[in-house]
Amino acid sequence: MPTEKNFRHGHRERVRARFLREGLSAFADYEVLELLLFYAIPRRDTKEQAHALDDTLGSLYNTLTASEAALCRVPGIGARTASFLRSLFPFLEYVAKGEPHEDACSDNMTLARRIYPYLEKGGKEFSLVAFLNNCDEIICIHPLGGGKSLTRIKADELMSLSFAYRAASVVLVDYKGTGIPFPSDTVLEGMHQLRAELSTVGIHVRDYLLYTDTQYSSLFFLTGDRQFRMPSPFFIEEGMKKEPPFNNESKERLRSILAFVTSEEKAEALAMRLLKKYGTLSNLLSLPYETLLAENGEEGAEVLYLKILFEVHSRAWLSHIRDERATYKNARQIGNMFSDAIGLNSEERIALAMFDKSMRLINVEICSHGSVNTATFVMRSLVETAHKNKAAFIAVAHNHPGGTITPSTADSAMTTELSRAFRQAKIGFIDHFVVTPMGYACVSRYGMQSYVDMPDSFYENE
């Protein structure tokens, strides 16, 4: 007969494996707390403490925003565990709302300036690839190891790396130390072929940059739309010689959060290394676990911890929004609610918010999980969910990971389809919201006004 000790053997590994398979969407609030407490209470069962927190404080959000004194009054929660729990939500809110970001690289001269500080100059030639998101922001700079040249890189290798980093476009970079930055005919032919091959899978080769210590050249100067031709070199400006961009406050916050699960020295080194490559915490945390694990195998436990934290933000806000069941008076309040609930996710998600006749929230449900730039939905499922909850009005939202809040043509088409379906079901259609961590856009304000059931005054406070 199995004993309690044998039954619990390997429990933490099973819970972590479940997280990697399913994410936090299938976890109850107390199970999320149990998973977090693994990192604060080593080598002990944490289910009892997780239940006590949930029963005493009422929700995941309330637990993560409670005072240290309130946490310490919960049975089994000491000062160190309370300090750990208190540190999580401020860190996640900083990632979502407060972390400064570099401006988008709107032209290729800006790209060249941003990439130059990452070059380790000193005479030895090398190559690297910069990966950019849908907002033309640099996700990371990936060196090609072992002296590998861009002339030998294959399209399938670049494709795999682009998928791993969730990149929309790539910039190929060579450094040759001295001389004049004129690419050879072999390089030009190779870049042209790579651009054609990658375009078939939706990856754009944004530019090829060739640097020396004093000059650089760009094949697609300014807009990036010109055909391949021999570029004119530009001189390196003094302003380009700054350190690689990452914010010291971001590094300190990451170091502090890592120090709960590893030594101070390791936390400092890991925080510095991760931010040097990825620039921002939101870049780092939005990458797939497999990508981070492949690059940080020795810190696999710390990487998993960071991925869990990233999902906790949305989960905590969803629990708060559902428990609060507030009355919403305008589009701004609904847009901000959706931004908190799904804005920080690294894949597109479709959320359905349901309201009664007084515009009091009934429920919010995540109806679809997608990829970095698309999510699919079944209209019947959305309508059935609204009927089941007896909704008088509904609003739909999806997030743009690493993208702008400007609705796309596909978003407009989706809005038309949603409006027609819910009107047929005699449920008021409030709007379709496109959200990011920093804000939202109502698709109805982009020429779709005839498809919503709300007066213009509903949008006055946007």
Coordinates of C-alpha atoms in Angstrom, one line a residue:
M1 CA 0.0 0.0 0.0
P2 CA 1.5 3.4 -0.9
T3 CA 2.3 5.7 2.0
E4 CA 1.7 9.4 2.0
K5 CA 5.4 10.0 1.6
N6 CA 5.5 7.8 -1.5
F7 CA 2.4 9.3 -2.9
R8 CA 4.0 12.8 -2.6
H9 CA 7.3 11.7 -4.1
G10 CA 7.9 13.6 -7.4
H11 CA 4.8 15.8 -6.8
R12 CA 6.6 19.1 -7.6
E13 CA 8.0 17.7 -10.8
R14 CA 4.5 16.6 -11.9
V15 CA 3.0 20.0 -11.1
R16 CA 5.8 21.7 -13.1
A17 CA 5.3 19.3 -16.0
R18 CA 1.6 20.1 -16.0
F19 CA 2.4 23.8 -16.2
L20 CA 4.6 23.2 -19.2
R21 CA 1.8 21.2 -20.9
E22 CA -1.2 23.4 -20.1
G23 CA -0.1 26.7 -18.7
L24 CA -1.9 28.2 -15.7
S25 CA -5.3 28.3 -17.4
A26 CA -6.2 24.8 -16.0
F27 CA -4.9 25.6 -12.5
A28 CA -7.2 26.6 -9.6
D29 CA -6.0 29.7 -7.7
Y30 CA -4.7 27.6 -4.8
E31 CA -2.8 25.4 -7.3
V32 CA -1.1 28.5 -8.7
L33 CA -0.2 29.6 -5.2
E34 CA 1.1 26.0 -4.5
L35 CA 3.4 26.3 -7.6
L36 CA 4.7 29.7 -6.5
L37 CA 5.4 28.5 -3.0
F38 CA 7.7 25.7 -4.3
Y39 CA 10.2 28.5 -4.8
A40 CA 9.7 30.0 -1.3
I41 CA 9.4 26.8 0.8
P42 CA 11.9 24.2 -0.4
R43 CA 11.6 20.5 0.3
R44 CA 8.2 20.7 2.0
D45 CA 4.6 20.2 0.9
T46 CA 3.1 23.6 0.1
K47 CA -0.6 22.6 -0.6
E48 CA -1.7 23.3 3.0
Q49 CA -0.2 26.8 2.9
A50 CA -1.7 27.5 -0.6
H51 CA -5.2 26.5 0.6
A52 CA -4.8 28.7 3.7
L53 CA -3.8 31.7 1.6
D54 CA -6.7 31.2 -0.8
D55 CA -9.2 30.6 2.0
T56 CA -8.0 33.6 4.1
L57 CA -7.4 36.2 1.4
G58 CA -9.9 35.0 -1.2
S59 CA -8.1 35.1 -4.5
L60 CA -4.7 35.0 -6.2
Y61 CA -4.8 38.7 -6.8
N62 CA -5.7 39.5 -3.2
T63 CA -2.8 37.2 -2.0
L64 CA -0.2 38.9 -4.3
T65 CA -1.3 42.4 -3.3
A66 CA -1.8 41.8 0.4
S67 CA 0.3 43.5 3.1
E68 CA 3.2 41.6 4.7
A69 CA 1.3 41.7 8.0
A70 CA -1.8 40.1 6.4
L71 CA 0.3 37.4 4.8
C72 CA 2.1 36.6 8.0
R73 CA -1.2 36.0 9.8
V74 CA -1.9 33.1 7.5
P75 CA -0.9 29.8 9.1
G76 CA 2.3 28.4 7.7
I77 CA 3.4 31.7 6.2
G78 CA 6.6 33.2 7.6
A79 CA 8.4 36.5 7.0
R80 CA 10.5 35.2 4.1
T81 CA 7.6 33.6 2.3
A82 CA 5.5 36.8 2.8
S83 CA 8.4 38.9 1.4
F84 CA 8.6 36.6 -1.6
L85 CA 4.9 36.8 -2.4
R86 CA 4.9 40.6 -1.9
S87 CA 7.7 41.0 -4.4
L88 CA 6.0 39.3 -7.3
F89 CA 3.2 41.6 -8.3
P90 CA 5.2 44.8 -8.3
F91 CA 7.8 43.1 -10.5
L92 CA 5.1 41.9 -13.0
E93 CA 3.4 45.3 -13.1
Y94 CA 6.7 46.9 -13.8
V95 CA 7.2 44.5 -16.8
A96 CA 3.6 45.1 -18.0
K97 CA 3.3 48.9 -17.5
G98 CA 6.4 50.6 -16.2
E99 CA 9.5 49.3 -18.0
P100 CA 11.0 51.8 -20.5
H101 CA 11.5 50.6 -24.1
E102 CA 13.6 51.7 -26.9
D103 CA 11.7 53.3 -29.8
A104 CA 10.9 51.2 -32.8
C105 CA 13.5 51.0 -35.6
S106 CA 11.4 52.8 -38.2
D107 CA 14.2 53.0 -40.7
N108 CA 17.4 51.1 -41.3
M109 CA 19.8 53.9 -40.3
T110 CA 18.2 53.7 -36.8
L111 CA 18.7 49.9 -37.0
A112 CA 22.4 50.3 -37.7
R113 CA 22.8 52.7 -34.7
R114 CA 21.0 50.3 -32.4
I115 CA 23.0 47.2 -33.4
Y116 CA 26.5 48.8 -33.4
P117 CA 26.9 48.8 -29.6
Y118 CA 26.5 45.0 -29.6
L119 CA 29.6 44.4 -31.8
E120 CA 32.6 43.1 -29.9
K121 CA 35.2 44.9 -31.9
G122 CA 38.9 44.0 -32.0
G123 CA 39.9 42.9 -35.5
K124 CA 38.4 39.4 -35.5
E125 CA 35.6 39.0 -38.1
F126 CA 32.3 37.6 -37.0
S127 CA 28.6 37.5 -37.9
L128 CA 25.3 37.8 -36.0
V129 CA 21.6 38.1 -36.6
A130 CA 19.2 40.6 -35.0
F131 CA 15.6 39.5 -34.6
L132 CA 12.8 42.1 -34.6
N133 CA 9.1 41.9 -33.5
N134 CA 6.0 43.2 -35.3
C135 CA 6.7 46.6 -33.8
D136 CA 10.2 46.8 -35.4
E137 CA 11.8 46.6 -31.9
I138 CA 14.8 44.4 -31.4
I139 CA 14.0 41.2 -29.6
C140 CA 17.6 40.0 -29.3
I141 CA 21.0 39.8 -31.0
H142 CA 22.0 36.2 -31.8
P143 CA 25.8 35.6 -32.5
L144 CA 26.6 32.9 -34.9
G145 CA 29.0 30.7 -33.0
G146 CA 32.2 28.9 -34.1
G147 CA 33.2 31.6 -36.6
K148 CA 30.2 30.8 -38.8
S149 CA 29.8 33.1 -41.7
L150 CA 26.5 34.4 -43.1
T151 CA 27.5 33.0 -46.5
R152 CA 27.0 29.5 -45.0
I153 CA 23.8 30.1 -43.0
K154 CA 20.8 28.2 -44.3
A155 CA 17.2 29.4 -44.7
D156 CA 15.9 26.6 -42.5
E157 CA 18.3 27.6 -39.7
L158 CA 17.2 31.2 -39.8
M159 CA 13.6 30.1 -39.9
S160 CA 14.0 27.9 -36.8
L161 CA 15.7 30.8 -34.9
S162 CA 13.0 33.2 -36.0
F163 CA 10.2 30.9 -34.7
A164 CA 12.2 30.4 -31.5
Y165 CA 12.4 34.1 -30.9
R166 CA 8.9 34.9 -32.2
A167 CA 10.4 37.2 -34.7
A168 CA 8.7 38.9 -37.6
S169 CA 11.9 40.0 -39.4
V170 CA 15.6 39.6 -39.2
V171 CA 18.7 41.7 -39.8
L172 CA 21.9 40.0 -40.9
V173 CA 25.1 41.5 -39.7
D174 CA 28.8 41.0 -40.6
Y175 CA 31.8 42.7 -38.9
K176 CA 35.1 42.8 -40.7
G177 CA 37.2 45.1 -38.5
T178 CA 39.2 47.2 -41.0
G179 CA 38.8 48.3 -44.6
I180 CA 35.8 49.6 -46.5
P181 CA 32.4 47.9 -45.9
F182 CA 31.6 46.7 -49.5
P183 CA 30.0 43.2 -49.5
S184 CA 31.2 40.7 -52.0
D185 CA 29.1 39.3 -54.9
T186 CA 28.8 36.0 -53.0
V187 CA 27.3 37.7 -50.0
L188 CA 24.9 39.7 -52.1
E189 CA 23.7 36.6 -53.9
G190 CA 23.3 34.8 -50.6
M191 CA 21.3 37.6 -49.1
H192 CA 19.0 37.8 -52.1
Q193 CA 18.3 34.0 -52.0
L194 CA 17.7 34.1 -48.2
R195 CA 15.2 36.9 -48.6
A196 CA 13.3 35.1 -51.2
E197 CA 13.3 31.8 -49.3
L198 CA 12.2 33.2 -46.0
S199 CA 9.5 35.4 -47.4
T200 CA 7.6 32.2 -48.3
V201 CA 7.1 31.4 -44.6
G202 CA 6.3 35.0 -43.6
I203 CA 9.7 36.1 -42.3
H204 CA 11.1 39.3 -43.7
V205 CA 14.8 39.9 -44.2
R206 CA 14.9 43.5 -43.1
D207 CA 18.5 44.3 -44.0
Y208 CA 22.1 43.2 -44.4
L209 CA 24.5 45.5 -42.4
L210 CA 28.3 45.3 -42.9
Y211 CA 30.4 47.1 -40.3
T212 CA 34.1 48.0 -39.9
D213 CA 35.5 49.9 -36.9
T214 CA 34.8 53.3 -38.6
Q215 CA 32.1 52.7 -41.2
Y216 CA 29.1 50.6 -42.1
S217 CA 26.9 49.9 -45.1
S218 CA 23.2 49.0 -45.4
L219 CA 21.7 47.2 -48.4
F220 CA 18.3 48.6 -47.7
F221 CA 19.1 52.2 -46.6
L222 CA 16.1 54.1 -45.1
T223 CA 12.9 52.2 -45.8
G224 CA 14.3 48.8 -46.4
D225 CA 12.2 48.4 -49.6
R226 CA 15.0 49.0 -52.2
Q227 CA 16.3 46.2 -54.3
F228 CA 19.8 44.8 -53.6
R229 CA 22.6 47.0 -54.9
M230 CA 26.1 48.1 -53.9
P231 CA 25.5 50.4 -50.9
S232 CA 27.4 53.6 -50.0
P233 CA 29.2 53.4 -46.7
F234 CA 28.3 55.6 -43.7
F235 CA 30.8 56.7 -41.0
I236 CA 30.2 55.6 -37.4
E237 CA 28.9 58.4 -35.4
E238 CA 30.0 59.1 -31.9
G239 CA 26.5 58.6 -30.6
M240 CA 26.5 55.1 -31.9
K241 CA 29.3 54.0 -29.5
K242 CA 27.1 53.7 -26.3
E243 CA 26.6 50.5 -24.3
P244 CA 24.0 48.0 -25.4
P245 CA 20.6 49.2 -24.4
F246 CA 19.1 47.8 -21.2
N247 CA 17.7 49.6 -18.2
N248 CA 19.6 49.4 -14.9
E249 CA 16.3 49.3 -13.0
S250 CA 15.2 46.3 -15.0
K251 CA 18.4 44.5 -14.2
E252 CA 18.0 45.2 -10.5
R253 CA 14.4 44.1 -10.4
L254 CA 15.3 40.9 -12.3
R255 CA 18.3 40.3 -10.0
S256 CA 16.0 40.7 -6.9
I257 CA 13.4 38.4 -8.1
L258 CA 16.0 35.7 -9.1
A259 CA 17.7 36.0 -5.7
F260 CA 14.7 34.2 -4.1
V261 CA 15.6 31.0 -6.0
T262 CA 19.3 31.2 -6.4
S263 CA 22.5 32.8 -4.9
E264 CA 23.0 36.5 -5.1
E265 CA 26.1 36.0 -7.3
K266 CA 24.3 33.8 -9.7
A267 CA 21.2 36.1 -9.8
E268 CA 23.4 39.1 -10.7
A269 CA 25.3 37.2 -13.4
L270 CA 22.2 35.7 -14.9
A271 CA 20.2 39.0 -14.9
M272 CA 23.1 40.8 -16.6
R273 CA 23.5 38.1 -19.3
L274 CA 19.8 37.8 -20.1
L275 CA 19.2 41.6 -20.4
K276 CA 22.4 42.1 -22.4
K277 CA 20.9 39.8 -25.0
Y278 CA 17.2 40.6 -24.8
G279 CA 17.3 44.3 -23.8
T280 CA 14.0 44.3 -21.9
L281 CA 12.2 42.1 -19.4
S282 CA 9.1 41.9 -21.6
N283 CA 11.3 40.6 -24.5
L284 CA 12.9 38.0 -22.2
L285 CA 9.7 36.8 -20.5
S286 CA 7.7 36.5 -23.6
L287 CA 10.1 34.0 -25.3
P288 CA 9.1 30.3 -25.3
Y289 CA 10.4 28.2 -22.4
E290 CA 12.2 25.9 -24.9
T291 CA 14.1 28.9 -26.3
L292 CA 15.3 30.1 -22.9
L293 CA 16.1 26.6 -21.8
A294 CA 18.2 25.9 -24.9
E295 CA 20.3 29.0 -24.2
N296 CA 20.4 28.7 -20.4
G297 CA 20.4 25.0 -19.7
E298 CA 22.4 25.3 -16.5
E299 CA 19.8 27.7 -15.2
G300 CA 16.8 25.7 -16.2
A301 CA 15.1 26.0 -12.8
E302 CA 15.4 29.8 -12.8
V303 CA 14.1 30.0 -16.4
L304 CA 11.0 27.9 -15.5
Y305 CA 10.5 30.2 -12.5
L306 CA 10.5 33.3 -14.8
K307 CA 8.0 31.7 -17.2
I308 CA 5.6 30.8 -14.4
L309 CA 5.8 34.4 -13.1
F310 CA 5.0 35.8 -16.6
E311 CA 1.7 33.8 -16.7
V312 CA 0.8 34.8 -13.1
H313 CA 0.2 38.4 -14.1
S314 CA -2.7 37.7 -16.4
R315 CA -4.0 35.0 -14.1
A316 CA -4.0 37.3 -11.1
W317 CA -5.8 40.1 -13.0
L318 CA -8.4 37.7 -14.3
S319 CA -9.2 36.5 -10.8
H320 CA -9.5 40.1 -9.6
I321 CA -11.7 41.2 -12.5
R322 CA -14.0 38.2 -12.0
D323 CA -14.3 38.7 -8.3
E324 CA -14.8 42.4 -8.5
R325 CA -17.7 42.2 -11.0
A326 CA -17.6 45.9 -11.6
T327 CA -20.1 48.0 -13.6
Y328 CA -18.5 49.4 -16.7
K329 CA -19.6 52.8 -18.0
N330 CA -17.5 53.4 -21.1
A331 CA -15.1 51.9 -23.6
R332 CA -12.0 53.2 -21.8
Q333 CA -12.8 51.1 -18.7
I334 CA -13.5 48.0 -20.7
G335 CA -10.3 48.5 -22.8
N336 CA -8.2 48.9 -19.7
M337 CA -9.8 45.8 -18.2
F338 CA -8.9 43.7 -21.2
S339 CA -5.4 45.2 -21.3
D340 CA -4.8 44.0 -17.7
A341 CA -6.3 40.6 -18.4
I342 CA -4.6 39.5 -21.6
G343 CA -2.3 42.4 -22.8
L344 CA 1.0 40.8 -21.5
N345 CA 0.5 37.4 -23.0
S346 CA 3.2 36.2 -25.5
E347 CA 0.6 34.5 -27.8
E348 CA -2.6 35.9 -29.1
R349 CA -5.6 35.2 -27.0
I350 CA -9.3 36.0 -27.6
A351 CA -11.2 37.0 -24.5
L352 CA -15.0 37.3 -24.2
A353 CA -16.5 39.7 -21.5
M354 CA -20.2 39.3 -20.7
F355 CA -22.4 41.9 -19.0
D356 CA -25.9 42.2 -17.7
K357 CA -28.4 44.8 -18.6
S358 CA -26.8 47.3 -16.2
M359 CA -23.4 46.7 -17.7
R360 CA -22.2 44.9 -14.6
L361 CA -19.6 42.2 -15.5
I362 CA -20.9 38.7 -15.3
N363 CA -17.7 36.8 -16.4
V364 CA -14.6 37.0 -18.6
E365 CA -13.5 33.9 -20.4
I366 CA -10.4 33.1 -22.5
C367 CA -11.9 31.5 -25.6
S368 CA -8.8 30.9 -27.8
H369 CA -5.1 30.5 -27.5
G370 CA -3.1 31.2 -30.7
S371 CA 0.4 32.0 -31.9
V372 CA 2.5 35.1 -31.9
N373 CA 0.4 36.8 -34.6
T374 CA -2.8 34.9 -35.0
A375 CA -5.6 33.3 -33.0
T376 CA -8.7 31.4 -34.3
F377 CA -12.1 31.1 -32.8
V378 CA -15.4 29.3 -33.3
M379 CA -18.3 31.7 -33.5
R380 CA -20.8 29.2 -32.2
S381 CA -18.7 28.6 -29.1
L382 CA -18.6 32.4 -28.4
V383 CA -22.4 32.7 -28.8
E384 CA -23.1 29.6 -26.7
T385 CA -20.8 30.9 -23.9
A386 CA -22.7 34.2 -23.9
H387 CA -26.1 32.5 -23.8
K388 CA -24.9 30.2 -21.0
N389 CA -24.0 33.2 -18.9
K390 CA -27.3 35.0 -19.7
A391 CA -25.4 38.0 -21.1
A392 CA -27.2 41.1 -22.3
F393 CA -24.1 42.7 -23.8
I394 CA -20.7 41.3 -24.8
A395 CA -17.3 42.6 -25.7
V396 CA -14.5 40.7 -27.4
A397 CA -10.8 41.4 -27.3
H398 CA -7.6 39.9 -28.5
N399 CA -4.0 41.0 -27.8
H400 CA -1.2 41.8 -30.2
P401 CA 2.0 40.4 -28.8
G402 CA 5.0 42.6 -29.7
G403 CA 2.7 44.6 -32.0
T404 CA 0.9 47.8 -32.3
I405 CA -2.7 48.4 -31.2
T406 CA -3.8 49.5 -34.7
P407 CA -6.4 47.0 -35.9
S408 CA -5.5 45.0 -39.1
T409 CA -7.8 44.3 -42.0
A410 CA -8.4 40.8 -40.5
D411 CA -9.4 42.5 -37.2
S412 CA -12.0 44.6 -39.1
A413 CA -13.4 41.5 -40.9
M414 CA -13.6 39.6 -37.5
T415 CA -15.5 42.6 -36.0
T416 CA -18.1 42.4 -38.9
E417 CA -18.5 38.7 -38.3
L418 CA -18.9 39.1 -34.5
S419 CA -21.4 41.9 -34.8
R420 CA -23.7 40.0 -37.2
A421 CA -23.6 36.8 -35.1
F422 CA -24.4 38.5 -31.8
R423 CA -27.1 40.7 -33.4
Q424 CA -28.7 37.5 -34.7
A425 CA -28.5 36.1 -31.2
K426 CA -30.1 39.3 -29.8
I427 CA -27.1 40.0 -27.6
G428 CA -25.8 43.6 -27.6
F429 CA -22.3 43.9 -29.3
I430 CA -20.2 46.5 -27.4
D431 CA -17.0 46.4 -29.5
H432 CA -14.0 44.4 -30.5
F433 CA -10.8 45.6 -28.7
V434 CA -7.2 45.2 -29.7
V435 CA -5.0 45.4 -26.7
T436 CA -1.3 45.5 -25.6
P437 CA 0.0 45.9 -22.0
M438 CA 0.1 49.7 -22.5
G439 CA -3.3 50.3 -24.1
Y440 CA -6.1 49.3 -26.4
A441 CA -7.9 50.3 -29.6
C442 CA -11.6 49.9 -30.4
V443 CA -12.0 48.5 -33.9
S444 CA -15.3 50.5 -34.1
R445 CA -13.3 53.7 -34.1
Y446 CA -11.6 52.6 -37.3
G447 CA -14.5 52.9 -39.6
M448 CA -16.7 50.2 -38.1
Q449 CA -19.2 52.3 -36.2
S450 CA -22.3 50.8 -37.8
Y451 CA -21.5 47.4 -36.4
V452 CA -21.7 48.3 -32.7
D453 CA -24.7 48.7 -30.4
M454 CA -23.4 51.5 -28.2
P455 CA -23.9 55.3 -28.6
D456 CA -21.0 57.6 -29.5
S457 CA -21.0 58.9 -25.9
F458 CA -19.7 55.5 -24.8
Y459 CA -16.4 56.3 -26.5
E460 CA -16.0 59.9 -25.4
N461 CA -13.4 59.2 -22.7
E462 CA -11.0 57.2 -24.9

